[in-house]
Short mmCIF file of C-alpha atoms in Angstrom, two decimals:
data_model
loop_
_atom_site.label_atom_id
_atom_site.label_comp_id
_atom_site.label_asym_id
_atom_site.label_seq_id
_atom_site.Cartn_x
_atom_site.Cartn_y
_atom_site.Cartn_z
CA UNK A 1 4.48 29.66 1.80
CA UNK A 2 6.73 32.66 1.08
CA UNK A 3 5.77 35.07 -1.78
CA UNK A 4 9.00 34.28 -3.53
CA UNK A 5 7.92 30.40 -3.31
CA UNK A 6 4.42 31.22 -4.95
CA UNK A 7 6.24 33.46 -7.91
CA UNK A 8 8.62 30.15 -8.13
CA UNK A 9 5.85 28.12 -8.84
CA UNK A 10 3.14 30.41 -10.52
CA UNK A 11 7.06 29.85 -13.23
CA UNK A 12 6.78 26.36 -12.75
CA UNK A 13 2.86 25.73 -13.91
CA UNK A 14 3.43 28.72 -16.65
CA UNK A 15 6.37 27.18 -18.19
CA UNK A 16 5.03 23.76 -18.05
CA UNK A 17 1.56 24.97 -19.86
CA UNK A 18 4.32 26.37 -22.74
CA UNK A 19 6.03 22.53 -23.25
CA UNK A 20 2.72 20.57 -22.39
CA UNK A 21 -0.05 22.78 -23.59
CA UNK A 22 -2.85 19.71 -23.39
CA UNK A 23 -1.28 18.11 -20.72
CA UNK A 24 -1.41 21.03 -17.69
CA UNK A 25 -4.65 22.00 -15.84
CA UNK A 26 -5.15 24.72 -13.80
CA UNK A 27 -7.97 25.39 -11.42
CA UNK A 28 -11.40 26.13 -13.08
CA UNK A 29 -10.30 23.43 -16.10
CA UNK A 30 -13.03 20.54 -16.13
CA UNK A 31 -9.67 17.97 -16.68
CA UNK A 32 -8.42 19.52 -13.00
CA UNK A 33 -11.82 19.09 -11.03
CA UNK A 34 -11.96 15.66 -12.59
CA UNK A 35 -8.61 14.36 -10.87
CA UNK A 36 -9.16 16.54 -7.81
CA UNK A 37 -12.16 14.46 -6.97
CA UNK A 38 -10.66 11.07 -8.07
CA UNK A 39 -8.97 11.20 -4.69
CA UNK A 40 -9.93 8.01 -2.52
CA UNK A 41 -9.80 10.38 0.70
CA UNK A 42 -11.34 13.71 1.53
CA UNK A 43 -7.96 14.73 2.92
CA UNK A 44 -6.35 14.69 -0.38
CA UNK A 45 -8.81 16.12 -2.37
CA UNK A 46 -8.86 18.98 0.25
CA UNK A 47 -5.31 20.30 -1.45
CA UNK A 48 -5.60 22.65 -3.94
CA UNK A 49 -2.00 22.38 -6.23
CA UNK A 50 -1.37 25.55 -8.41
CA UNK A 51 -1.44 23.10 -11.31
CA UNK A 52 -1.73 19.45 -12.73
CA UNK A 53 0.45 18.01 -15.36
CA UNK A 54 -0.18 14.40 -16.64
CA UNK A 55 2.73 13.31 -18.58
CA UNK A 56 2.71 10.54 -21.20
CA UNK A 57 6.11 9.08 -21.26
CA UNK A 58 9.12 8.79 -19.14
CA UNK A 59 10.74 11.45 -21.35
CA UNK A 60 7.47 13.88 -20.21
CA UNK A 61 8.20 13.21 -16.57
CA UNK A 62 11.96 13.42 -16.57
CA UNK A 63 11.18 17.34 -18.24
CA UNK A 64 8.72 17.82 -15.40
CA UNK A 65 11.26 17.11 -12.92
CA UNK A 66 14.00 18.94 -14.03
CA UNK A 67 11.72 22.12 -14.32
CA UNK A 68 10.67 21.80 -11.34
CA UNK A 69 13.92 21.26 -9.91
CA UNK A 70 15.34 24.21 -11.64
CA UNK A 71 12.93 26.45 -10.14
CA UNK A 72 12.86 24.81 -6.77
CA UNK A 73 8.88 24.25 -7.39
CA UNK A 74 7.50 21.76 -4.69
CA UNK A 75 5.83 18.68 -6.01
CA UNK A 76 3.78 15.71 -5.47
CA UNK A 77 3.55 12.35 -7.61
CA UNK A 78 -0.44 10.75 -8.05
CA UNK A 79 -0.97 7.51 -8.84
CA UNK A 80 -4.48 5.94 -8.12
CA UNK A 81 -4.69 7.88 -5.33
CA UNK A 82 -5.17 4.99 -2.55
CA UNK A 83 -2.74 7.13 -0.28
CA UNK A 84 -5.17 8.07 2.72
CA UNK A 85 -3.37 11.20 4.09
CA UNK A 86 -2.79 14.53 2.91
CA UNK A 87 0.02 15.46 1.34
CA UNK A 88 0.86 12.11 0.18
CA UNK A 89 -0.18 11.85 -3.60
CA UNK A 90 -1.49 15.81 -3.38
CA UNK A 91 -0.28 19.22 -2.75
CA UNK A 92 -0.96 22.68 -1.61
CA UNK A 93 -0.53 25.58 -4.08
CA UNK A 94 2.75 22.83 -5.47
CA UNK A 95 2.74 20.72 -9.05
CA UNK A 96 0.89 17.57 -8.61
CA UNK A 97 2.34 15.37 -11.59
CA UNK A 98 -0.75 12.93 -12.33
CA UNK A 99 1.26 9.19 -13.59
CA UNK A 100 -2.52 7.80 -15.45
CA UNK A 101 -1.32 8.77 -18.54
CA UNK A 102 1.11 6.39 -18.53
CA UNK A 103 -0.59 2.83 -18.16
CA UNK A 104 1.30 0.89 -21.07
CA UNK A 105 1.27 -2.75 -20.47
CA UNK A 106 3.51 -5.81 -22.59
CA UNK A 107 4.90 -9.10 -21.85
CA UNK A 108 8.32 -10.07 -22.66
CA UNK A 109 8.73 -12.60 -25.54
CA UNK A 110 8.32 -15.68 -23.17
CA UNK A 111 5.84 -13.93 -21.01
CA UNK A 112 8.16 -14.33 -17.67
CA UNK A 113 8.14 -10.73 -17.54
CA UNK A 114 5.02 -8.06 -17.59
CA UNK A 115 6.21 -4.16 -18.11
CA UNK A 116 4.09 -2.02 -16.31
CA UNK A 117 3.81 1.97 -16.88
CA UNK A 118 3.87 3.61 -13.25
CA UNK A 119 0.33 5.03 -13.65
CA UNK A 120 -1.36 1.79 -14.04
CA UNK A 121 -3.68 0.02 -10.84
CA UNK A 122 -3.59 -3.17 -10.57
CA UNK A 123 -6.66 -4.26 -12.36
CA UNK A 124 -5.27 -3.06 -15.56
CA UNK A 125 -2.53 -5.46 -14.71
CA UNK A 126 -4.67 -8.67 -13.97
CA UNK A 127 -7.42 -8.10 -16.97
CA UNK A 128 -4.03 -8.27 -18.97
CA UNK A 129 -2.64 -10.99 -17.40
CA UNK A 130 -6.18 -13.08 -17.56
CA UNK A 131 -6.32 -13.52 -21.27
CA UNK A 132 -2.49 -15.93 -21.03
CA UNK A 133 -3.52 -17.20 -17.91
CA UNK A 134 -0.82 -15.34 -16.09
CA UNK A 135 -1.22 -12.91 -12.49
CA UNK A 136 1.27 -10.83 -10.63
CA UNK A 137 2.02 -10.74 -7.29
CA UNK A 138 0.18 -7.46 -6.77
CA UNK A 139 -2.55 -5.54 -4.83
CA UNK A 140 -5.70 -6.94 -3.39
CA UNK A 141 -7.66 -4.50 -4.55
CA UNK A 142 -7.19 -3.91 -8.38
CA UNK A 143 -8.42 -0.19 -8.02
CA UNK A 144 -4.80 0.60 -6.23
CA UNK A 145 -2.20 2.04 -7.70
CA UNK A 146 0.70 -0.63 -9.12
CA UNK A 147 3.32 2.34 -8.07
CA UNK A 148 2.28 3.19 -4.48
CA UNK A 149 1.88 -0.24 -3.28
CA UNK A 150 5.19 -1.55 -4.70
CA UNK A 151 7.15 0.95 -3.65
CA UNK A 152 6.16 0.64 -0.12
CA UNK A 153 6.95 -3.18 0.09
CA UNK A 154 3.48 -4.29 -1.17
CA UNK A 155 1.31 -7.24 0.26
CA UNK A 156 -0.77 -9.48 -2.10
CA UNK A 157 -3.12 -12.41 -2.26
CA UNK A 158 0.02 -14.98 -3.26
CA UNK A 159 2.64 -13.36 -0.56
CA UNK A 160 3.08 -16.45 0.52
CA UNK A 161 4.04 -18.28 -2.34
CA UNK A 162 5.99 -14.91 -3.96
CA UNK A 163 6.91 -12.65 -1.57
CA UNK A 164 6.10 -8.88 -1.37
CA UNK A 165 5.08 -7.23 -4.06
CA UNK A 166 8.81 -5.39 -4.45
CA UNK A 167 10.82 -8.78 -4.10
CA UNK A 168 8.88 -9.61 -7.77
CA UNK A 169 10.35 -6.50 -9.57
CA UNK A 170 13.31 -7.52 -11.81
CA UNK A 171 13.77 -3.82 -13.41
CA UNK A 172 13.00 -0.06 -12.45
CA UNK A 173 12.58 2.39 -14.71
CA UNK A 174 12.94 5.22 -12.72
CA UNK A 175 13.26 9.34 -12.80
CA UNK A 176 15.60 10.69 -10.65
CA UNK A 177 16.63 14.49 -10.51
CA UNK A 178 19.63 14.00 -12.94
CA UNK A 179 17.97 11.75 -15.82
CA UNK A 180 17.25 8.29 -16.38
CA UNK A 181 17.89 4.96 -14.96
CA UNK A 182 17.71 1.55 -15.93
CA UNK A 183 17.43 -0.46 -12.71
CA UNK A 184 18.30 -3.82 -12.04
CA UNK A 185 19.59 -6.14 -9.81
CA UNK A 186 23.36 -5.22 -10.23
CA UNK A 187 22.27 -1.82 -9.28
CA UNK A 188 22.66 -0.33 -5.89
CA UNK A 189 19.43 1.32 -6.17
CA UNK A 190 17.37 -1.69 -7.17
CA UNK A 191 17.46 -2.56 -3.02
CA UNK A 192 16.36 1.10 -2.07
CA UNK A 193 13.43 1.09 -4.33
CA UNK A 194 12.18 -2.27 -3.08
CA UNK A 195 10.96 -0.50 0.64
CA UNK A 196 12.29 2.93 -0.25
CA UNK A 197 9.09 4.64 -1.28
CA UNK A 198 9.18 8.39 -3.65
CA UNK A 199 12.65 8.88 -2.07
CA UNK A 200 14.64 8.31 -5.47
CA UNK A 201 13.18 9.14 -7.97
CA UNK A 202 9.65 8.42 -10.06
CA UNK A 203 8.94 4.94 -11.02
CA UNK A 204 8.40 4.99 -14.79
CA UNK A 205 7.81 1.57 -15.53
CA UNK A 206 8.12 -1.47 -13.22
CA UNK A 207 9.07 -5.07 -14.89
CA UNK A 208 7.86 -7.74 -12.80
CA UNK A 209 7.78 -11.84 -12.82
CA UNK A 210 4.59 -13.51 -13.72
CA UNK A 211 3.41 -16.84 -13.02
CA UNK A 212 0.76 -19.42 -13.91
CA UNK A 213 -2.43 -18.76 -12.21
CA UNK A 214 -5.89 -20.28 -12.69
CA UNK A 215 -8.86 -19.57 -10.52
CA UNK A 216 -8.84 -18.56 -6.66
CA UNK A 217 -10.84 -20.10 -4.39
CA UNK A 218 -12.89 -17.44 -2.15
CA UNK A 219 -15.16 -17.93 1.38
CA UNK A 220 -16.29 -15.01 3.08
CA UNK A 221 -17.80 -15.75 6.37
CA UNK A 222 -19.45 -12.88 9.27
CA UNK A 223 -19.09 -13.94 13.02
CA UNK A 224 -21.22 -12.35 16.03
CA UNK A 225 -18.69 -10.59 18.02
CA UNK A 226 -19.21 -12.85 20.55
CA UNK A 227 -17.19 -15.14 18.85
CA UNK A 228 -14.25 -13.43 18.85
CA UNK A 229 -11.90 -15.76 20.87
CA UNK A 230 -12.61 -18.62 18.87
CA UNK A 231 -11.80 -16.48 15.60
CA UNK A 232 -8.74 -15.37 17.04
CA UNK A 233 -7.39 -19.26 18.18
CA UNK A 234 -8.17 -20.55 14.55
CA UNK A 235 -6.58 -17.68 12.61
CA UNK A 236 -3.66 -17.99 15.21
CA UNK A 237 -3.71 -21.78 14.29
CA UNK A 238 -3.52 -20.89 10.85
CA UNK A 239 -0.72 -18.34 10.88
CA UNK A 240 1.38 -19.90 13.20
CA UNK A 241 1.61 -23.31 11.75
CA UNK A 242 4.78 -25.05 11.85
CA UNK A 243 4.36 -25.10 7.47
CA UNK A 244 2.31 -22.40 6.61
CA UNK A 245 0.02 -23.51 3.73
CA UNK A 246 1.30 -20.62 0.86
CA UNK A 247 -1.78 -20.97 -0.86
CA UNK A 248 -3.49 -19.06 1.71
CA UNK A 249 -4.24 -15.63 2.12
CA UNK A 250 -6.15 -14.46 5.05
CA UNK A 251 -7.82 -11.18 6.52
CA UNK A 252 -10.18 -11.23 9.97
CA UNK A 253 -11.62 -7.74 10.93
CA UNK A 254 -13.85 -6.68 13.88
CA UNK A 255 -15.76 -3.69 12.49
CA UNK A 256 -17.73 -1.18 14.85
CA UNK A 257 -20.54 0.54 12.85
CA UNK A 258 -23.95 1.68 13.25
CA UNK A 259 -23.16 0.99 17.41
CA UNK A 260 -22.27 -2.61 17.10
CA UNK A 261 -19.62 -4.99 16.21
CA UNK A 262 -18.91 -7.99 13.87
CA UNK A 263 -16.16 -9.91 12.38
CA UNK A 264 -15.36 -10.77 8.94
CA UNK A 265 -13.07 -13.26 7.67
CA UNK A 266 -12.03 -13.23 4.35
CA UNK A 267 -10.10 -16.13 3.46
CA UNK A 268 -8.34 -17.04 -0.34
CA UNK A 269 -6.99 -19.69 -1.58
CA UNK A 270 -5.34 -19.43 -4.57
CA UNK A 271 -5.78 -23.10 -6.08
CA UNK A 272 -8.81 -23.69 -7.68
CA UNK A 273 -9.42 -26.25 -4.47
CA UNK A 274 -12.65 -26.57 -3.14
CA UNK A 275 -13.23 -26.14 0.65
CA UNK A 276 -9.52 -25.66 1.64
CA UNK A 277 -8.30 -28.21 4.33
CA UNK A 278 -6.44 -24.74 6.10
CA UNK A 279 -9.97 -22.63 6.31
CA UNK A 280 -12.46 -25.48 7.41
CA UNK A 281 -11.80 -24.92 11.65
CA UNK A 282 -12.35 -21.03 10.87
CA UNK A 283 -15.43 -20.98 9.04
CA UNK A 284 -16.72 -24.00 10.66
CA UNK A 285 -17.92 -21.02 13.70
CA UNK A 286 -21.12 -19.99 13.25
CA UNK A 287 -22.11 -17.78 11.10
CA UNK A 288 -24.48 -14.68 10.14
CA UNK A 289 -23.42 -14.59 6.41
CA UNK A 290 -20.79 -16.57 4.38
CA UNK A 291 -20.48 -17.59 0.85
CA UNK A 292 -17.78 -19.31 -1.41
CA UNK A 293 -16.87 -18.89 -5.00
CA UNK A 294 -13.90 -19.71 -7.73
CA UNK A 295 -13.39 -16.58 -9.48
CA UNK A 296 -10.83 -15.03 -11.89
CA UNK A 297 -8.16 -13.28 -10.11
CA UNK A 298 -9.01 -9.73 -11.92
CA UNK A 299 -12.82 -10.32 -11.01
CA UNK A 300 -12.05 -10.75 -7.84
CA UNK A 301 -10.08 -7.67 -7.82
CA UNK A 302 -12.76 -5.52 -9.35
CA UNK A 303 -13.94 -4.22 -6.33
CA UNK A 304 -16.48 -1.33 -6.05
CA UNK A 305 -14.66 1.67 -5.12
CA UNK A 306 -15.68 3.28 -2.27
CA UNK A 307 -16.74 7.08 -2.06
CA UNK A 308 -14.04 9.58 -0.65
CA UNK A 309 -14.10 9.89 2.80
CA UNK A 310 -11.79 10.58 5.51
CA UNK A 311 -9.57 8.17 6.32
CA UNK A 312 -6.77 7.41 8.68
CA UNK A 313 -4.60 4.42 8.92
CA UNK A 314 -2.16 2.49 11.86
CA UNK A 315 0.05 -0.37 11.80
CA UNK A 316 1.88 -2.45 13.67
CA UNK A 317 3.68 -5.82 13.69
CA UNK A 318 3.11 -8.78 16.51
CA UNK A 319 3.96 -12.05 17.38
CA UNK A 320 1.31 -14.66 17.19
CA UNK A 321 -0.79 -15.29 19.60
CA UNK A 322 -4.53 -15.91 20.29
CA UNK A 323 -4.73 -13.77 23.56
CA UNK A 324 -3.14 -10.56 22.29
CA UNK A 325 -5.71 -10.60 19.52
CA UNK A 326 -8.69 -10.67 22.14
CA UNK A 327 -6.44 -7.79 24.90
CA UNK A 328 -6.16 -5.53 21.27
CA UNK A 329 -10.07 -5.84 20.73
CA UNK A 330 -10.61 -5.56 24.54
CA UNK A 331 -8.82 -2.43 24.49
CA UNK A 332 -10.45 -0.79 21.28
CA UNK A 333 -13.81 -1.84 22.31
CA UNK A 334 -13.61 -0.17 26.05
CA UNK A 335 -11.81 3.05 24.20
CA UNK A 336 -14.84 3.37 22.15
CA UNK A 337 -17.39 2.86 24.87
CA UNK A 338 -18.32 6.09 25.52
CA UNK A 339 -16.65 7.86 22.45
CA UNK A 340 -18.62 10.45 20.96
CA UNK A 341 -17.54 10.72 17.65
CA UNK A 342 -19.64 14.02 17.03
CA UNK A 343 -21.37 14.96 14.17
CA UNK A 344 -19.60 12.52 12.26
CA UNK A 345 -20.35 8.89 12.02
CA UNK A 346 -17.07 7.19 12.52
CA UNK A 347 -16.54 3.35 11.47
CA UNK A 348 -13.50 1.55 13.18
CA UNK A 349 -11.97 -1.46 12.05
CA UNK A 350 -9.07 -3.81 13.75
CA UNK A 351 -7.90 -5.84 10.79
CA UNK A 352 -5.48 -9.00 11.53
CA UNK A 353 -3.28 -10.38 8.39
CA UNK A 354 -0.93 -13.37 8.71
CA UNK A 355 2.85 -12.28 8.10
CA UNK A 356 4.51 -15.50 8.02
CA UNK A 357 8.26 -16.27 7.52
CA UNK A 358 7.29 -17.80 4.09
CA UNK A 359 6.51 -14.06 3.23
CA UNK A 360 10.08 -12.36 4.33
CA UNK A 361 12.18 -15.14 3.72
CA UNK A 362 12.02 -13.99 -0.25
CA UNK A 363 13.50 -10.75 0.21
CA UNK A 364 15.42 -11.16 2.89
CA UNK A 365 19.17 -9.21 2.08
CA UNK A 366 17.40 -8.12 -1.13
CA UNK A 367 14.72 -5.50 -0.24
CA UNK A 368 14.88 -2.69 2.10
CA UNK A 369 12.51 -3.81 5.08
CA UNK A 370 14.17 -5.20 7.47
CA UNK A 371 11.29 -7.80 8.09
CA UNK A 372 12.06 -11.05 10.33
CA UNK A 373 9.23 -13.34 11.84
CA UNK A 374 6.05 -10.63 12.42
CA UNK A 375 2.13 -10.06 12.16
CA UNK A 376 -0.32 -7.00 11.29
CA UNK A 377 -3.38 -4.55 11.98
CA UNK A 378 -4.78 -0.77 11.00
CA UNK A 379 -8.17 1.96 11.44
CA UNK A 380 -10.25 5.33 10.52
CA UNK A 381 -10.90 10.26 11.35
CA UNK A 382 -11.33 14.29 12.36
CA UNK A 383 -8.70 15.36 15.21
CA UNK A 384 -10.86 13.91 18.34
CA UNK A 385 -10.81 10.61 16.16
CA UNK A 386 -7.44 10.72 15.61
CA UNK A 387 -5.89 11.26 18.75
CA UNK A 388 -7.60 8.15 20.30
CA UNK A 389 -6.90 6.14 17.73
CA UNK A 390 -3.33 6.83 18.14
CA UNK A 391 -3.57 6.42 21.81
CA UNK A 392 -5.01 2.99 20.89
CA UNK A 393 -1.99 2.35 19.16
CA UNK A 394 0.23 2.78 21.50
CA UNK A 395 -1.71 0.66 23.92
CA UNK A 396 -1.67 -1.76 21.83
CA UNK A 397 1.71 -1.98 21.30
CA UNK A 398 2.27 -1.65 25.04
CA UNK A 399 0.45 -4.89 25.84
CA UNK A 400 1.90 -6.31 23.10
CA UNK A 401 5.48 -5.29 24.28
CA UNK A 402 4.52 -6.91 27.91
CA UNK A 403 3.92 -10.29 26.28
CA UNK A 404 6.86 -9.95 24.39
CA UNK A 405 5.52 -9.78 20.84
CA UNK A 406 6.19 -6.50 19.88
CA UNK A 407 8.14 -6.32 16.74
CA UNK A 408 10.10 -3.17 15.32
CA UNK A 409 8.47 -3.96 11.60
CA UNK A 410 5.81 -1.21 10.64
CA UNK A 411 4.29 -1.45 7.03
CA UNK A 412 4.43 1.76 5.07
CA UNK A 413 1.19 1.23 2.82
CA UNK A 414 -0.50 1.17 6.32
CA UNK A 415 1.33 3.88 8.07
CA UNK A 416 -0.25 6.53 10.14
CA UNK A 417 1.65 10.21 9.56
CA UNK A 418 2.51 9.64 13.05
CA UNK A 419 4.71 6.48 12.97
CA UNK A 420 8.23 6.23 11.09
CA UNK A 421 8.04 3.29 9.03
CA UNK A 422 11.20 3.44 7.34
CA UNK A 423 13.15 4.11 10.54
CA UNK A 424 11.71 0.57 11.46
CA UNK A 425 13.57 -1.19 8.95
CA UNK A 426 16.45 -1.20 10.91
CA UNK A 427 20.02 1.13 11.37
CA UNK A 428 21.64 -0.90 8.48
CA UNK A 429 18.78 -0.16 6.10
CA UNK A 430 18.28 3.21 6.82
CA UNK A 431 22.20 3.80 6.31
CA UNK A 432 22.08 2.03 2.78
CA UNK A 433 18.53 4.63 2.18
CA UNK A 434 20.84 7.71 2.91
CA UNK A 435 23.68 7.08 1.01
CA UNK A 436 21.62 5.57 -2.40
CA UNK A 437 19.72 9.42 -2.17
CA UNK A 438 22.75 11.51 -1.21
CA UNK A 439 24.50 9.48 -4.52
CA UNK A 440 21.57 9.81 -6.61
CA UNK A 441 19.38 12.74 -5.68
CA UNK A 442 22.58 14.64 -4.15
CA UNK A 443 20.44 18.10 -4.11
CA UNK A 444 17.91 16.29 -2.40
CA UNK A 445 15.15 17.38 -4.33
CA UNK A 446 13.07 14.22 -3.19
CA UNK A 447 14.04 14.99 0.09
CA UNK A 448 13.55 18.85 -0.29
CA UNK A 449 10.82 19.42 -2.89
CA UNK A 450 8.60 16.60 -2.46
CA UNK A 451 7.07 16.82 1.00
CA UNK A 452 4.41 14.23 1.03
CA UNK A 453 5.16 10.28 1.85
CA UNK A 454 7.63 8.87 4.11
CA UNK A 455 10.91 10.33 4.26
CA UNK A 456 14.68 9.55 4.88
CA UNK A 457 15.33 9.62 8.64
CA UNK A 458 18.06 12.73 9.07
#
């Protein structure tokens, strides 16, 4: 960074201490070590921004951007800081603008519609929702961020019934580098945000639909490893059926730690319905552990946060099929064979989630991702760690590509740094991406002056 840069924003962080005296940390302030170790990964928390600012309203954050604009101050935007890699939700010597302060939440008069401030996580959302029996089709895990994850397409326990996260937004309230938008479905940016990521603008609030939701219905079950190809035929059974069941939400993992492997099968069914007709092959396998529960959607969402580690993350789409499952775990298992990981112990998971046509078929023509009939996976660290694991990847993909079930479709909330997961939603997509930011952010200042996330394909 040049010296001019580092006058440019030693401006920024002065001038915004003058407008926002009790809102702007710098380092050494108790209030800046406190959200510098909030950071769910090591690699985040490993940036050092000049300053902090946490605005409280949309008006705050519309001031913040202009400033920094004006002075050409490079930026980042935290939410609840579920964004594994560096640079992401953090930044180096920049302006990190910290969204918690803004976590407002209200219903509409005939509670169709929840408005969400774009600092919220999702647990905020579904202890609000609980008390009018009401949920949103939101994150998994409450402690994420209700910005992040919609933004990037977002995948939920009721996908299946509602679609992604971003197909249940009816209005944006968004920040862009020239003022304030209202956006809805007649505008031409209410596709671009839905997929689009922090290219456009800041989120402000997010209006989405609600629905009627009682109790979910959750098993848990751990497999041997050796089990494996019987796991993988039932939860191909399960996502390929000819009528998906949209009550179900399913993750299977395979999980190598402490030198040995096991699988993990979370399934959800969200009707209060005892024993669901759609799990009963799966966790009929034997088991080590398993359990099953109704619980309140934002109990079930309270999860225990884990401490800040390292993290890295992969995607990729597939076609359904039993045998690629077992060649993808065949492959990871003889990479890791005689991996030293070093002084670090390194845990490595190959997660499997259903992505049924029941799921893309909602925002198909209306949302930016390009999605047609696909399937999904991801993983975890330092450089050595990395490199194989992307190696993995690609094998993967190749012997996914020689069975013919590669799909262009990567997810952006699992994305590695290394992958382009907006350039896989397809040339007409990406077209419609550029020409929403060169008409709204024409300077490119979300191109230019915030580095971290996914950008626009030039």
């Amino acid at each position: 960074m040049t010296a001019l840069s580092l006058a440019s924003i030693a401006t920024c962080c002065q001038q915004l201490l003058r407008e926002f005296p009790s809102q702007v940390f710098v380092p050494g302030n108790s209030n800046y070590t406190a959200i510098e170790t909030s950071y769910w990964s090591l690699q985040e928390a490993a940036l050092q921004p000049a300053c902090i600012v946490v605005p409280q309203s949309t008006q705050d954050v519309s001031r913040i951007v202009s400033l920094n604009s004006h002075h050409g101050c490079p930026f980042a935007v935290k939410g609840n800081t579920h964004a594994p890699a560096a640079g992401f939700a953090n930044i180096e010597h920049g302006v990190t603008i910290d969204m918690t302060g803004l976590q407002s939440l209200s219903l509409n008069k005939d509670h169709s519609v929840i408005r969400i401030g774009g600092g919220a996580n999702w647990l905020h959302v579904y202890a609000f929702l609980d008390q009018y029996s009401l949920a949103v089709a939101g994150g998994r895990n409450g402690l994420v961020g209700v910005g992040g994850l919609t933004l990037g397409g977002g995948i939920s326990h009721y996908a299946a019934r509602e679609g992604f996260t971003c197909d249940n937004v009816v209005k944006f309230e968004l920040v862009t580098s020239s003022g304030v938008l209202e956006v809805d479905k007649s505008h031409e940016l209410f596709r671009a945000l839905k997929g689009g990521s922090n290219n456009f603008g800041i989120v402000t609030r997010f209006d989405l639909r609600t629905f009627a939701q009682g109790d979910l219905h959750i098993s848990t079950s751990t497999n041997n490893i050796s089990y494996f190809a019987d796991v993988a035929k039932q939860f191909s059974k399960i996502t390929d059926a000819k009528n998906f069941d949209p009550y179900t939400s399913l993750v299977t993992s395979v999980l190598l730690s402490g030198g040995s492997w096991s699988i993990g099968n979370s399934a959800v069914y969200t009707r209060p319905v005892e024993n669901p007709i759609v799990f009963r092959d799966l966790l009929a396998i034997p088991s080590t552990k398993n359990s099953s529960s109704f619980q309140r959607p934002y109990i079930f969402a309270n999860e225990t946060n884990t401490p800040p580690l390292n993290w890295l993350f992969l995607t990729g789409t597939y076609g359904v099929s039993s045998e690629l499952m077992v060649r993808m775990f065949n492959i990871l298992n003889e990479s890791l064979y005689n991996f030293d990981s070093g002084s670090g112990l390194a845990v490595w998971s190959l997660t499997f989630e259903p992505l049924p046509t029941k799921i893309t078929n909602f925002g198909r023509g209306s949302n930016s991702l390009g999605v047609d009939e696909n399937n999904s996976f991801n993983t975890t660290r330092n450089k050595a760690i990395t490199d194989l694991a992307r190696k993995i990847g690609t094998q993967f993909n190749t012997a996914a590509d020689s069975m013919g079930l590669l799909r262009r479709f990567q997810y952006l909330n699992y994305a590695d740094t290394s992958q382009h997961p907006i350039a896989s939603y397809g040339p007409e997509n990406v077209a419609r991406l550029k020409a929403a930011s060169r008409k709204y952010d024409h300077n490119g200042v979300f191109q230019k002056l915030v580095p971290g996330g996914f950008k626009l394909p030039w």
